[in-house]
Coordinates of C-alpha atoms in Angstrom, one line a residue:
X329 CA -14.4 1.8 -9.9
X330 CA -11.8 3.1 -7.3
X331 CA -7.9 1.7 -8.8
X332 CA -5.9 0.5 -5.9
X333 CA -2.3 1.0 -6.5
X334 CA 0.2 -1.2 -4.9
X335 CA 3.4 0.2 -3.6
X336 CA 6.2 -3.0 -4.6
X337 CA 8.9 -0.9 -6.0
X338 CA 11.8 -0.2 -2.5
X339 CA 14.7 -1.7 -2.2
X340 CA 13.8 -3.7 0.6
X341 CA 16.8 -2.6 2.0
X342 CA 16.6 -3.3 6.0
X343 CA 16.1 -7.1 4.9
X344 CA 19.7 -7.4 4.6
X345 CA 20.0 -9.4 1.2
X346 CA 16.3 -10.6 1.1
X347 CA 13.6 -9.6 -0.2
X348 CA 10.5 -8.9 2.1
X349 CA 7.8 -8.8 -0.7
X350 CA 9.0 -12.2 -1.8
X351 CA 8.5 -13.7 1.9
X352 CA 6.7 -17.5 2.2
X353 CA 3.2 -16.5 3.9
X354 CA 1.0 -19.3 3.8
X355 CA 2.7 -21.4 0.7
X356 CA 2.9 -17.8 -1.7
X357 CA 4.9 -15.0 -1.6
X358 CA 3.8 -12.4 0.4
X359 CA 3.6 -9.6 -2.4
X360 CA 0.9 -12.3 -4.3
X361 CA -1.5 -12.7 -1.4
X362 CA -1.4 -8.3 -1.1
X363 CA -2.5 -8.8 -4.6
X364 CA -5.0 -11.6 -4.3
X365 CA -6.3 -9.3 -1.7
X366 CA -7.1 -6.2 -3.3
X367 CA -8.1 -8.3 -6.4
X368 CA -10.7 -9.7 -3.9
X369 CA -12.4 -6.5 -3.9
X370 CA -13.3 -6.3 -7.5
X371 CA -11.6 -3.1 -8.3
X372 CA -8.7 -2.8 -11.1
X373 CA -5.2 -3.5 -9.3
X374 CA -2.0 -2.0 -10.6
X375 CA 1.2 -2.9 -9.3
X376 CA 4.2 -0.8 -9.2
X377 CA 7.2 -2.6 -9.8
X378 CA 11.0 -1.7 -10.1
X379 CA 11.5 -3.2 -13.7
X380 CA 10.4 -6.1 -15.6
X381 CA 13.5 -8.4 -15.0
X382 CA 12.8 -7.9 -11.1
X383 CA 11.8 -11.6 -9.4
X384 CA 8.7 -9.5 -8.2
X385 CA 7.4 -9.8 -11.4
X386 CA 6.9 -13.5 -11.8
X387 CA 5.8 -13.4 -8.2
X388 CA 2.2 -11.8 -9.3
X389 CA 2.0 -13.5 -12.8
X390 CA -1.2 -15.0 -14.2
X391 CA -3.0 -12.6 -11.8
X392 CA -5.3 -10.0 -12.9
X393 CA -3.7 -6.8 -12.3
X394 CA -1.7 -4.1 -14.3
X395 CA 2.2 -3.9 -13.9
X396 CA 3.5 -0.7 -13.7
X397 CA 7.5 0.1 -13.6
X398 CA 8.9 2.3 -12.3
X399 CA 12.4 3.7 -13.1
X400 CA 11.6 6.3 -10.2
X401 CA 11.6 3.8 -7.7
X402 CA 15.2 4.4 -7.4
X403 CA 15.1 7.8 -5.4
X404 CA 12.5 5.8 -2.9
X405 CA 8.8 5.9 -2.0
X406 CA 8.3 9.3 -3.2
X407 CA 9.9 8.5 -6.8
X408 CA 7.4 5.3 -6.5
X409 CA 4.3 6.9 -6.2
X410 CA 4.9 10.1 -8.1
X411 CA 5.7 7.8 -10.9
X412 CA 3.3 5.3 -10.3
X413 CA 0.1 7.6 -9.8
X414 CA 0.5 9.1 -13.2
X415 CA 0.2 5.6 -14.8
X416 CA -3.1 5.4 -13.3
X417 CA -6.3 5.5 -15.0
X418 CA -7.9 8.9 -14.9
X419 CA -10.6 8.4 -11.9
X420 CA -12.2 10.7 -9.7
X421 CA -10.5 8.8 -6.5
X422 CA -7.2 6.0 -6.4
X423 CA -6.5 3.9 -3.4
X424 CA -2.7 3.2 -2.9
X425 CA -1.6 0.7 -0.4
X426 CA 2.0 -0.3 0.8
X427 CA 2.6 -3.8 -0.5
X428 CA 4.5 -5.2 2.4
X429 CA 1.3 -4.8 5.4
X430 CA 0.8 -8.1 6.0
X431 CA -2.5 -7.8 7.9
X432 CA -4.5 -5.9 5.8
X433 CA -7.3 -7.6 3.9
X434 CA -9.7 -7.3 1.5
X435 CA -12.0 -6.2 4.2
X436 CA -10.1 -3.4 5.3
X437 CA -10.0 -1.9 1.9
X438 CA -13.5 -2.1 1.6
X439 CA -14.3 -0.4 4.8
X440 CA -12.0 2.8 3.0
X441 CA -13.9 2.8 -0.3
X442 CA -17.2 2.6 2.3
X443 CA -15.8 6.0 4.0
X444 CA -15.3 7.3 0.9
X445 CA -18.7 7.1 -0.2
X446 CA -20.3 8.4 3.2
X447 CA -17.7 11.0 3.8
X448 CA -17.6 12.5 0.4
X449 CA -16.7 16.0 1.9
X450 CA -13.1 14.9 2.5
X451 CA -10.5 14.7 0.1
X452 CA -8.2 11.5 1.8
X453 CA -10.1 8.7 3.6
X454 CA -7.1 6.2 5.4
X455 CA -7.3 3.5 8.0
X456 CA -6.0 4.2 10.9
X457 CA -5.0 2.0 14.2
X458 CA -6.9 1.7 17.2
X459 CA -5.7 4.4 19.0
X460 CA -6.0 7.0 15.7
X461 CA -2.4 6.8 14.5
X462 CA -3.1 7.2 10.4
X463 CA -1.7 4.3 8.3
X464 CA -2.9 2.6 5.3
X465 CA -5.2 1.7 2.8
X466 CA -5.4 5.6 2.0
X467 CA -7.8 7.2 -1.0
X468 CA -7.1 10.3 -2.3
X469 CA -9.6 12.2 -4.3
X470 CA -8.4 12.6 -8.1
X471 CA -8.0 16.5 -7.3
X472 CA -4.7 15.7 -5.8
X473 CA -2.8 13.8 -8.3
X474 CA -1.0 16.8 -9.9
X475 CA 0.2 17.1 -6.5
X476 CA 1.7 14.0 -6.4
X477 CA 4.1 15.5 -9.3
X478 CA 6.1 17.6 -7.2
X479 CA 6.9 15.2 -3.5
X480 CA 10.5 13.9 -3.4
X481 CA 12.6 12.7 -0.6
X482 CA 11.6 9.2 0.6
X483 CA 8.5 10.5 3.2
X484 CA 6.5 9.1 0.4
X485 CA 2.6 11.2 0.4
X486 CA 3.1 12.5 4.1
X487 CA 4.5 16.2 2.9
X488 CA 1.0 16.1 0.9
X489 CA -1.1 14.8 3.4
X490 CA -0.2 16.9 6.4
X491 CA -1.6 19.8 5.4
X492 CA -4.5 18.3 4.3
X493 CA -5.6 16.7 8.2
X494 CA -8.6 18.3 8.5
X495 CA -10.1 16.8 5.2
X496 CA -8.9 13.5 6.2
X497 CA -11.4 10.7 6.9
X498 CA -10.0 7.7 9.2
X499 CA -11.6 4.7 9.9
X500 CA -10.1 2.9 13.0
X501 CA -8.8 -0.6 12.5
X502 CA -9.3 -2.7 15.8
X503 CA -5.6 -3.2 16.1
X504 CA -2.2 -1.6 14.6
X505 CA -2.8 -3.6 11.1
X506 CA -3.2 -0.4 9.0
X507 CA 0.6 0.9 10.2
X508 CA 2.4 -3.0 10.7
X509 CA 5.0 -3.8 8.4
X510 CA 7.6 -6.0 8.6
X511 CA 11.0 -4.6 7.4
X512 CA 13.7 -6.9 8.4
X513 CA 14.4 -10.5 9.4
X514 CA 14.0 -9.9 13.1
X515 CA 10.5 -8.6 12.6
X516 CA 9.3 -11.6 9.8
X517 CA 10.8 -13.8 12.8
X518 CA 9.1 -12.5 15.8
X519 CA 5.9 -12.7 12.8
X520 CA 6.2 -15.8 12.3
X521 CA 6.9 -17.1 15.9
X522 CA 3.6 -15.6 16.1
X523 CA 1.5 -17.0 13.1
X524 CA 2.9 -20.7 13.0
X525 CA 1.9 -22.1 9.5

């Protein structure tokens, strides 16, 4: 089985005092429902998390994942991810997936690990919006996690990836779902003028 790693480490720091991950979407947080999400899939879920005394943490409780901190988190995405993806079990492919795209479903990560099986010639399989743009949920093939050792800066994977575009394998979401976050209050208010609850 295929570990998806979920990115809930940042600072949330456009949110202006909130916390974006922490969110009301449909009666839970919105970090739980990523989780209940990938759980849906039936592969292991680990979560990477700043430190165990961050109100993340109770956010995802009695769920059935793997909490992973994260004292890297602090230098941003790259710090995240380089200290995440070495906690991770030692499989021949890992998903990771930002924990704050609020349109991505179980379904969409299913389609990645189906790429990933038919396109076995690649070494990154990723959705991708409508018109191509690359985005998320992203699986790298296990021969790149020493790489992941050595990225800094807060570009997150994209100094690794870009090299690699012409072994990447995107499957085209019908919309802008695999790229649309929501980083500040403006953008969960236009949201949520648009999905009423």
């Amino acid at each position: 089985m295929i570990p998806i790693l979920i990115l809930a480490a940042g600072g949330s720091t456009r949110m202006r005092g909130a916390d974006k991950l922490l969110q009301d979407v449909g009666g839970v947080p919105l970090l739980r429902r990523q989780v209940q999400r990938a759980t849906a899939t039936g592969h292991p879920v680990f979560v990477a998390l700043p430190d165990p005394s961050h109100p993340r943490v109770p956010a995802i409780d009695g769920l059935d994942v793997t909490k992973l901190f994260i004292p890297e988190s602090a230098e941003g995405m790259s710090g995240t991810m380089r200290g995440a993806v070495t906690q991770l079990p030692g499989t021949g492919a890992f998903m990771i997936l930002l924990g704050d795209l609020i349109d991505i479903g179980a379904a969409d990560m299913q389609a990645i690990f189906a790429a990933h099986v038919a396109h076995p010639d690649h070494l990154i399989w990723r959705g991708a919006t409508a018109t191509g743009k690359p985005g998320h949920p992203i699986i790298f093939d296990g021969s790149l996690r020493p790489a992941f050792g050595d990225i800094s800066g807060d570009g997150g994977g994209e100094a690794l990836v870009r090299p690699l575009v012409q072994q990447t394998h995107l499957t085209r979401f019908s919309d802008d779902r695999a790229r649309y976050d929501l980083d500040t209050p403006e953008d969960w208010a236009r949201w949520r003028r648009k999905n009423p609850t």
